[in-house]
PDB file of C-alpha atoms in Angstrom:
ATOM      1  CA  SER A1390      -0.109  -0.034   0.042  1.00 61.00           C
ATOM      2  CA  ARG A1391       2.764   2.319   0.700  1.00 65.00           C
ATOM      3  CA  VAL A1392       4.401   1.706  -2.930  1.00 63.00           C
ATOM      4  CA  ILE A1393       1.033   2.533  -4.382  1.00 65.00           C
ATOM      5  CA  ALA A1394       0.677   5.707  -2.303  1.00 69.00           C
ATOM      6  CA  ASN A1395       4.330   6.667  -3.427  1.00 66.00           C
ATOM      7  CA  LYS A1396       3.473   6.138  -7.124  1.00 64.00           C
ATOM      8  CA  LEU A1397       0.192   8.141  -6.657  1.00 68.00           C
ATOM      9  CA  LEU A1398       2.033  10.995  -5.045  1.00 70.00           C
ATOM     10  CA  TYR A1399       4.713  10.938  -7.806  1.00 64.00           C
ATOM     11  CA  LEU A1400       2.187  10.961 -10.378  1.00 63.00           C
ATOM     12  CA  LEU A1401       0.393  13.906  -8.891  1.00 69.00           C
ATOM     13  CA  GLN A1402       3.624  15.575  -8.341  1.00 71.00           C
ATOM     14  CA  GLU A1403       4.613  15.152 -12.018  1.00 67.00           C
ATOM     15  CA  SER A1404       1.164  16.485 -13.097  1.00 64.00           C
ATOM     16  CA  ILE A1405       1.680  19.790 -10.958  1.00 68.00           C
ATOM     17  CA  LYS A1406       5.431  19.929 -12.210  1.00 68.00           C
ATOM     18  CA  SER A1407       4.140  19.721 -15.798  1.00 63.00           C
ATOM     19  CA  ILE A1408       1.546  22.482 -15.348  1.00 61.00           C
ATOM     20  CA  LEU A1409       4.150  24.679 -13.703  1.00 65.00           C
ATOM     21  CA  ARG A1410       6.465  24.226 -16.441  1.00 64.00           C
ATOM     22  CA  THR A1411       3.896  25.388 -19.057  1.00 63.00           C
ATOM     23  CA  ILE A1412       2.188  27.817 -16.910  1.00 70.00           C
ATOM     24  CA  ILE A1413       1.160  30.157 -19.538  1.00 72.00           C
ATOM     25  CA  PRO A1414      -0.230  27.619 -21.974  1.00 72.00           C
ATOM     26  CA  SER A1415      -1.881  25.877 -18.880  1.00 72.00           C
ATOM     27  CA  PHE A1416      -3.571  29.113 -17.892  1.00 76.00           C
ATOM     28  CA  ILE A1417      -4.634  29.788 -21.282  1.00 75.00           C
ATOM     29  CA  SER A1418      -6.205  26.151 -21.797  1.00 75.00           C
ATOM     30  CA  SER A1419      -8.167  26.623 -18.325  1.00 79.00           C
ATOM     31  CA  LEU A1420      -9.330  29.925 -19.334  1.00 81.00           C
ATOM     32  CA  THR A1421     -10.397  28.503 -22.635  1.00 79.00           C
ATOM     33  CA  ILE A1422     -12.335  25.818 -20.832  1.00 80.00           C
ATOM     34  CA  ALA A1423     -13.975  28.432 -18.466  1.00 84.00           C
ATOM     35  CA  VAL A1424     -14.942  30.629 -21.238  1.00 81.00           C
ATOM     36  CA  SER A1425     -16.427  27.633 -23.106  1.00 80.00           C
ATOM     37  CA  LEU A1426     -18.433  26.548 -20.145  1.00 82.00           C
ATOM     38  CA  VAL A1427     -19.549  30.022 -19.446  1.00 83.00           C
ATOM     39  CA  VAL A1428     -20.739  30.616 -23.147  1.00 80.00           C
ATOM     40  CA  LEU A1429     -22.338  27.144 -23.196  1.00 79.00           C
ATOM     41  CA  SER A1430     -24.216  27.899 -19.891  1.00 82.00           C
ATOM     42  CA  VAL A1431     -25.336  31.206 -20.886  1.00 80.00           C
ATOM     43  CA  SER A1432     -26.417  29.622 -24.433  1.00 77.00           C
ATOM     44  CA  TYR A1433     -28.307  27.084 -22.426  1.00 78.00           C
ATOM     45  CA  PHE A1434     -30.088  29.796 -20.171  1.00 81.00           C
ATOM     46  CA  PHE A1435     -31.216  31.901 -23.489  1.00 78.00           C
ATOM     47  CA  TYR A1436     -32.306  28.605 -25.006  1.00 75.00           C
ATOM     48  CA  ASP A1437     -34.325  27.579 -22.096  1.00 76.00           C
ATOM     49  CA  ASN A1438     -35.911  31.129 -21.938  1.00 78.00           C
ATOM     50  CA  LEU A1439     -36.421  31.080 -25.571  1.00 75.00           C
ATOM     51  CA  LYS A1440     -38.489  27.959 -25.264  1.00 71.00           C
ATOM     52  CA  LEU A1441     -40.533  29.321 -22.635  1.00 74.00           C
ATOM     53  CA  TYR A1442     -41.164  32.680 -24.552  1.00 74.00           C
ATOM     54  CA  THR A1443     -41.977  30.755 -27.621  1.00 73.00           C
ATOM     55  CA  SER A1444     -44.385  28.389 -25.810  1.00 68.00           C
ATOM     56  CA  GLU A1445     -46.259  31.476 -24.363  1.00 69.00           C
ATOM     57  CA  PHE A1446     -46.237  33.170 -27.676  1.00 72.00           C
ATOM     58  CA  LYS A1447     -47.500  30.110 -29.504  1.00 74.00           C
ATOM     59  CA  ASP A1448     -50.488  30.010 -27.137  1.00 72.00           C
ATOM     60  CA  GLU A1449     -51.839  32.700 -28.992  1.00 77.00           C
ATOM     61  CA  TYR A1450     -51.988  30.733 -32.179  1.00 84.00           C
ATOM     62  CA  LYS A1451     -55.413  30.584 -33.262  1.00 89.00           C
ATOM     63  CA  ILE A1452     -57.541  29.370 -36.261  1.00 91.00           C
ATOM     64  CA  GLU A1453     -60.795  31.498 -37.247  1.00 92.00           C
ATOM     65  CA  VAL A1454     -63.636  29.754 -38.954  1.00 92.00           C
ATOM     66  CA  PHE A1455     -66.497  31.491 -40.790  1.00 92.00           C
ATOM     67  CA  PHE A1456     -69.634  29.480 -41.648  1.00 92.00           C
ATOM     68  CA  ILE A1457     -71.665  30.202 -44.609  1.00 91.00           C
ATOM     69  CA  THR A1458     -74.077  33.260 -44.131  1.00 84.00           C
ATOM     70  CA  GLU A1459     -77.162  31.181 -44.871  1.00 83.00           C
ATOM     71  CA  SER A1460     -76.259  28.691 -42.045  1.00 84.00           C
ATOM     72  CA  THR A1461     -78.755  28.086 -39.231  1.00 87.00           C
ATOM     73  CA  ILE A1462     -77.787  28.225 -35.521  1.00 89.00           C
ATOM     74  CA  ASN A1463     -78.257  24.434 -35.429  1.00 90.00           C
ATOM     75  CA  ASN A1464     -75.957  23.812 -38.624  1.00 91.00           C
ATOM     76  CA  ALA A1465     -73.369  26.052 -37.297  1.00 90.00           C
ATOM     77  CA  LEU A1466     -73.139  24.298 -33.974  1.00 92.00           C
ATOM     78  CA  ASP A1467     -72.962  20.993 -35.510  1.00 93.00           C
ATOM     79  CA  THR A1468     -70.054  22.096 -37.792  1.00 92.00           C
ATOM     80  CA  PHE A1469     -68.349  23.620 -34.703  1.00 92.00           C
ATOM     81  CA  ASN A1470     -68.659  20.428 -32.922  1.00 93.00           C
ATOM     82  CA  LYS A1471     -67.214  18.552 -35.858  1.00 93.00           C
ATOM     83  CA  ILE A1472     -64.273  20.663 -36.234  1.00 93.00           C
ATOM     84  CA  LEU A1473     -63.479  20.207 -32.524  1.00 92.00           C
ATOM     85  CA  LEU A1474     -62.854  16.486 -33.181  1.00 92.00           C
ATOM     86  CA  ILE A1475     -60.086  17.169 -35.587  1.00 92.00           C
ATOM     87  CA  ASP A1476     -56.617  16.372 -34.337  1.00 91.00           C
ATOM     88  CA  GLY A1477     -54.548  19.256 -33.216  1.00 91.00           C
ATOM     89  CA  ILE A1478     -57.556  21.348 -32.249  1.00 91.00           C
ATOM     90  CA  GLU A1479     -57.479  21.898 -28.572  1.00 86.00           C
ATOM     91  CA  GLU A1480     -60.581  24.114 -27.756  1.00 87.00           C
ATOM     92  CA  GLY A1481     -62.879  26.260 -29.471  1.00 90.00           C
ATOM     93  CA  ALA A1482     -65.205  29.252 -29.028  1.00 90.00           C
ATOM     94  CA  PHE A1483     -68.288  29.613 -31.020  1.00 92.00           C
ATOM     95  CA  ILE A1484     -69.335  33.123 -32.263  1.00 89.00           C
ATOM     96  CA  ASP A1485     -72.993  33.693 -33.050  1.00 85.00           C
ATOM     97  CA  LYS A1486     -74.177  36.775 -35.020  1.00 83.00           C
ATOM     98  CA  ASP A1487     -74.638  38.851 -31.717  1.00 81.00           C
ATOM     99  CA  ALA A1488     -71.090  38.180 -30.664  1.00 80.00           C
ATOM    100  CA  ALA A1489     -69.876  38.868 -34.171  1.00 78.00           C
ATOM    101  CA  ALA A1490     -71.726  42.209 -34.134  1.00 77.00           C
ATOM    102  CA  LYS A1491     -69.884  43.033 -30.759  1.00 80.00           C
ATOM    103  CA  PHE A1492     -66.522  42.211 -32.266  1.00 75.00           C
ATOM    104  CA  PHE A1493     -67.495  44.607 -35.122  1.00 72.00           C
ATOM    105  CA  LYS A1494     -68.296  47.343 -32.719  1.00 74.00           C
ATOM    106  CA  GLU A1495     -65.088  46.756 -30.763  1.00 73.00           C
ATOM    107  CA  GLU A1496     -62.901  46.899 -33.968  1.00 73.00           C
ATOM    108  CA  PHE A1497     -64.784  49.845 -35.881  1.00 70.00           C
ATOM    109  CA  ASN A1498     -66.574  51.657 -33.019  1.00 74.00           C
ATOM    110  CA  GLU A1499     -69.832  51.277 -35.165  1.00 75.00           C
ATOM    111  CA  GLU A1500     -72.995  49.400 -34.967  1.00 76.00           C
ATOM    112  CA  ILE A1501     -73.233  47.110 -38.015  1.00 71.00           C
ATOM    113  CA  GLU A1502     -77.229  47.142 -37.946  1.00 71.00           C
ATOM    114  CA  GLU A1503     -77.109  51.073 -37.699  1.00 69.00           C
ATOM    115  CA  ILE A1504     -74.907  51.222 -40.836  1.00 71.00           C
ATOM    116  CA  ILE A1505     -76.615  48.481 -43.026  1.00 74.00           C
ATOM    117  CA  GLY A1506     -79.876  48.088 -41.125  1.00 71.00           C
ATOM    118  CA  MET A1507     -79.290  44.347 -40.689  1.00 71.00           C
ATOM    119  CA  ASN A1508     -76.660  42.062 -39.213  1.00 71.00           C
ATOM    120  CA  PRO A1509     -75.264  40.118 -42.346  1.00 75.00           C
ATOM    121  CA  LEU A1510     -72.161  39.059 -40.282  1.00 81.00           C
ATOM    122  CA  PRO A1511     -71.849  35.160 -40.520  1.00 84.00           C
ATOM    123  CA  MET A1512     -71.447  32.993 -37.564  1.00 88.00           C
ATOM    124  CA  GLY A1513     -68.086  31.472 -36.831  1.00 91.00           C
ATOM    125  CA  ALA A1514     -65.592  30.054 -34.402  1.00 92.00           C
ATOM    126  CA  ILE A1515     -62.013  30.568 -33.005  1.00 91.00           C
ATOM    127  CA  TYR A1516     -60.028  27.452 -32.132  1.00 92.00           C
ATOM    128  CA  GLY A1517     -57.003  26.907 -30.021  1.00 90.00           C
ATOM    129  CA  ILE A1518     -54.099  24.602 -31.139  1.00 89.00           C
ATOM    130  CA  SER A1519     -52.512  21.658 -29.441  1.00 88.00           C
ATOM    131  CA  GLN A1520     -48.854  22.344 -28.354  1.00 82.00           C
ATOM    132  CA  THR A1521     -47.467  19.698 -30.535  1.00 84.00           C
ATOM    133  CA  TYR A1522     -49.376  21.238 -33.557  1.00 87.00           C
ATOM    134  CA  ARG A1523     -48.186  24.726 -33.115  1.00 84.00           C
ATOM    135  CA  ASP A1524     -46.274  25.185 -36.491  1.00 84.00           C
ATOM    136  CA  TYR A1525     -46.942  25.962 -40.017  1.00 84.00           C
ATOM    137  CA  GLU A1526     -47.233  22.762 -41.538  1.00 88.00           C
ATOM    138  CA  SER A1527     -49.322  21.181 -39.089  1.00 89.00           C
ATOM    139  CA  MET A1528     -51.563  24.332 -38.875  1.00 89.00           C
ATOM    140  CA  ASN A1529     -51.975  24.348 -42.687  1.00 90.00           C
ATOM    141  CA  ARG A1530     -52.792  20.762 -42.689  1.00 92.00           C
ATOM    142  CA  ILE A1531     -55.700  21.472 -40.167  1.00 93.00           C
ATOM    143  CA  VAL A1532     -56.781  24.501 -42.153  1.00 92.00           C
ATOM    144  CA  LYS A1533     -57.154  22.229 -45.333  1.00 92.00           C
ATOM    145  CA  GLU A1534     -58.986  19.639 -43.397  1.00 93.00           C
ATOM    146  CA  ILE A1535     -61.683  22.165 -41.940  1.00 93.00           C
ATOM    147  CA  LYS A1536     -62.173  23.583 -45.380  1.00 92.00           C
ATOM    148  CA  THR A1537     -63.462  20.158 -46.519  1.00 92.00           C
ATOM    149  CA  ILE A1538     -66.267  20.197 -43.984  1.00 93.00           C
ATOM    150  CA  PRO A1539     -69.534  21.348 -45.183  1.00 89.00           C
ATOM    151  CA  ASN A1540     -71.050  24.831 -44.050  1.00 91.00           C
ATOM    152  CA  VAL A1541     -67.464  26.158 -43.886  1.00 92.00           C
ATOM    153  CA  ASP A1542     -67.223  29.339 -45.839  1.00 91.00           C
ATOM    154  CA  ASP A1543     -63.529  30.399 -44.832  1.00 91.00           C
ATOM    155  CA  VAL A1544     -60.762  29.559 -42.817  1.00 92.00           C
ATOM    156  CA  LEU A1545     -57.864  32.035 -41.548  1.00 89.00           C
ATOM    157  CA  PHE A1546     -54.837  32.003 -39.574  1.00 87.00           C
ATOM    158  CA  SER A1547     -51.685  34.239 -39.419  1.00 82.00           C
ATOM    159  CA  LYS A1548     -49.759  32.254 -41.897  1.00 80.00           C
ATOM    160  CA  GLU A1549     -47.005  34.729 -42.591  1.00 80.00           C
ATOM    161  CA  ALA A1550     -46.328  35.678 -38.929  1.00 80.00           C
ATOM    162  CA  ILE A1551     -46.184  32.000 -38.097  1.00 81.00           C
ATOM    163  CA  ILE A1552     -43.809  31.043 -40.855  1.00 80.00           C
ATOM    164  CA  LYS A1553     -41.573  34.257 -40.033  1.00 83.00           C
ATOM    165  CA  PHE A1554     -41.549  33.368 -36.244  1.00 80.00           C
ATOM    166  CA  ASP A1555     -40.635  29.511 -37.077  1.00 79.00           C
ATOM    167  CA  LYS A1556     -37.902  30.493 -39.292  1.00 83.00           C
ATOM    168  CA  VAL A1557     -36.410  32.986 -36.521  1.00 82.00           C
ATOM    169  CA  ILE A1558     -36.495  30.388 -34.006  1.00 80.00           C
ATOM    170  CA  ARG A1559     -34.833  27.584 -36.129  1.00 80.00           C
ATOM    171  CA  ASN A1560     -32.146  30.163 -37.064  1.00 84.00           C
ATOM    172  CA  LEU A1561     -31.654  31.162 -33.431  1.00 80.00           C
ATOM    173  CA  LEU A1562     -31.629  27.419 -32.292  1.00 76.00           C
ATOM    174  CA  SER A1563     -29.212  26.444 -35.090  1.00 81.00           C
ATOM    175  CA  PHE A1564     -26.663  29.304 -34.268  1.00 82.00           C
ATOM    176  CA  ALA A1565     -26.715  28.320 -30.598  1.00 75.00           C
ATOM    177  CA  PHE A1566     -25.875  24.681 -31.473  1.00 76.00           C
ATOM    178  CA  ILE A1567     -23.117  25.755 -33.964  1.00 83.00           C
ATOM    179  CA  LEU A1568     -21.650  28.247 -31.396  1.00 79.00           C
ATOM    180  CA  GLY A1569     -21.737  25.561 -28.718  1.00 75.00           C
ATOM    181  CA  LEU A1570     -19.801  22.994 -30.993  1.00 79.00           C
ATOM    182  CA  PHE A1571     -17.391  25.851 -32.226  1.00 82.00           C
ATOM    183  CA  ILE A1572     -16.433  26.498 -28.490  1.00 78.00           C
ATOM    184  CA  VAL A1573     -15.999  22.958 -27.506  1.00 77.00           C
ATOM    185  CA  PHE A1574     -13.833  22.425 -30.447  1.00 81.00           C
ATOM    186  CA  ILE A1575     -11.656  25.581 -29.246  1.00 79.00           C
ATOM    187  CA  ALA A1576     -11.322  24.208 -25.761  1.00 75.00           C
ATOM    188  CA  VAL A1577     -10.502  20.877 -26.909  1.00 77.00           C
ATOM    189  CA  PHE A1578      -7.868  22.197 -29.285  1.00 80.00           C
ATOM    190  CA  PHE A1579      -5.937  24.221 -26.656  1.00 75.00           C
ATOM    191  CA  VAL A1580      -5.989  21.550 -24.007  1.00 73.00           C
ATOM    192  CA  SER A1581      -4.745  18.903 -26.441  1.00 76.00           C
ATOM    193  CA  ASN A1582      -2.149  21.392 -27.643  1.00 77.00           C
ATOM    194  CA  THR A1583      -0.895  22.148 -24.126  1.00 72.00           C
ATOM    195  CA  ILE A1584      -0.596  18.451 -23.248  1.00 72.00           C
ATOM    196  CA  LEU A1585       1.095  17.835 -26.314  1.00 77.00           C
ATOM    197  CA  LEU A1586       3.692  20.661 -25.511  1.00 74.00           C
ATOM    198  CA  ILE A1587       4.308  19.088 -22.189  1.00 70.00           C
ATOM    199  CA  ILE A1588       4.743  15.789 -23.789  1.00 72.00           C
ATOM    200  CA  HIS A1589       7.430  17.435 -26.129  1.00 75.00           C
ATOM    201  CA  SER A1590       9.312  19.021 -23.269  1.00 70.00           C
ATOM    202  CA  LYS A1591       9.514  15.646 -21.413  1.00 71.00           C
ATOM    203  CA  LYS A1592      10.422  13.665 -24.539  1.00 77.00           C
ATOM    204  CA  ASN A1593      13.872  12.653 -23.021  1.00 77.00           C
ATOM    205  CA  GLU A1594      12.366  12.062 -19.784  1.00 73.00           C
ATOM    206  CA  ILE A1595       9.788   9.533 -21.170  1.00 74.00           C
ATOM    207  CA  LYS A1596      12.411   7.676 -23.105  1.00 80.00           C
ATOM    208  CA  THR A1597      14.285   7.125 -19.876  1.00 77.00           C
ATOM    209  CA  MET A1598      11.161   5.890 -18.201  1.00 72.00           C
ATOM    210  CA  GLN A1599      10.552   3.328 -21.050  1.00 76.00           C
ATOM    211  CA  LEU A1600      14.103   2.279 -20.912  1.00 78.00           C
ATOM    212  CA  LEU A1601      13.795   1.811 -17.042  1.00 74.00           C
ATOM    213  CA  GLY A1602      10.653  -0.485 -17.725  1.00 78.00           C
ATOM    214  CA  ALA A1603       7.781   1.966 -16.909  1.00 73.00           C
ATOM    215  CA  THR A1604       4.651   0.839 -18.455  1.00 77.00           C
ATOM    216  CA  ASP A1605       2.912   2.699 -21.020  1.00 78.00           C
ATOM    217  CA  LEU A1606      -0.119   3.361 -18.439  1.00 76.00           C
ATOM    218  CA  PHE A1607       2.245   4.697 -15.644  1.00 74.00           C
ATOM    219  CA  ILE A1608       3.815   7.146 -18.250  1.00 74.00           C
ATOM    220  CA  LYS A1609       0.376   8.180 -19.604  1.00 76.00           C
ATOM    221  CA  VAL A1610      -1.390   8.703 -16.117  1.00 77.00           C
ATOM    222  CA  PRO A1611       0.453  12.170 -15.265  1.00 75.00           C
ATOM    223  CA  TYR A1612      -0.970  13.641 -18.357  1.00 75.00           C
ATOM    224  CA  ILE A1613      -4.409  12.404 -18.071  1.00 78.00           C
ATOM    225  CA  ILE A1614      -4.254  13.869 -14.411  1.00 77.00           C
ATOM    226  CA  ASN A1615      -2.867  17.029 -16.062  1.00 75.00           C
ATOM    227  CA  GLY A1616      -5.838  17.355 -18.356  1.00 77.00           C
ATOM    228  CA  ILE A1617      -8.314  16.601 -15.471  1.00 81.00           C
ATOM    229  CA  MET A1618      -6.605  19.419 -13.455  1.00 80.00           C
ATOM    230  CA  LEU A1619      -6.823  21.794 -16.349  1.00 79.00           C
ATOM    231  CA  GLY A1620     -10.460  20.958 -16.713  1.00 82.00           C
ATOM    232  CA  LEU A1621     -11.193  21.349 -13.055  1.00 86.00           C
ATOM    233  CA  LEU A1622      -9.494  24.668 -12.865  1.00 85.00           C
ATOM    234  CA  GLY A1623     -11.409  25.918 -15.848  1.00 85.00           C
ATOM    235  CA  SER A1624     -14.717  24.702 -14.188  1.00 87.00           C
ATOM    236  CA  VAL A1625     -13.813  26.503 -11.016  1.00 90.00           C
ATOM    237  CA  ILE A1626     -13.009  29.765 -12.811  1.00 88.00           C
ATOM    238  CA  SER A1627     -16.421  29.344 -15.152  1.00 88.00           C
ATOM    239  CA  PHE A1628     -18.343  28.776 -11.751  1.00 90.00           C
ATOM    240  CA  ILE A1629     -17.128  31.838 -10.179  1.00 91.00           C
ATOM    241  CA  ILE A1630     -17.835  34.041 -13.209  1.00 89.00           C
ATOM    242  CA  LEU A1631     -21.298  32.465 -13.557  1.00 88.00           C
ATOM    243  CA  ILE A1632     -21.947  33.551  -9.915  1.00 90.00           C
ATOM    244  CA  CYS A1633     -20.819  36.839 -10.419  1.00 89.00           C
ATOM    245  CA  VAL A1634     -22.895  37.215 -13.608  1.00 84.00           C
ATOM    246  CA  TYR A1635     -26.215  35.869 -11.732  1.00 83.00           C
ATOM    247  CA  LYS A1636     -25.657  38.135  -8.693  1.00 84.00           C
ATOM    248  CA  PHE A1637     -24.854  41.292 -11.019  1.00 82.00           C
ATOM    249  CA  SER A1638     -27.547  40.415 -13.806  1.00 72.00           C
TER     250      SER A1638
END
């Protein structure tokens, strides 16, 4: 056990000596790891909040349906209930002629019956969309299915706004993913270069150890520990930075 303890102590000392010999590259490597972890953490924070924001925004996705003008109240209600059974429709609000007239007054501040002398507005409905169907392709499919139902005159939804919003979200998520990969690549590049530099500086010592019968594992372990120590140091630095950012944000 004493021999094992001495070996472990030697390996740890060699790892620390290696870092001290290449103090600047080692510090740059740890700093790169720290910056990488900070960027990845902040990116994940924005990604998580973006998902929450988009979820709240998409709660407002609605489909408006107008029934034919000649439709009776019973026919309109029957059509309203048929649409509720379509996959992707979450809920619905039926709009009769009186409700349509109220919407008209709120929108134009005028009484439709005073202008025309009657209420020509059609009955209709507004439907909410299930969470998994809140994208352009799914909503467009639902709209096409609704249009095939008898007694439906027209179906509307915010087509252009949804297409633009979905495109912006896809671009943001793609950018965050590519940025994360780039940061990880940079961190791996710096750490591996630092360890290669250490190995090169100890080339003669490694040959001597091989001639004395040291195993490959015994020779490699100090460099593995070196990489772990650089990673831990970078993690500690990033943790401190993130705490400061959290407290002052």
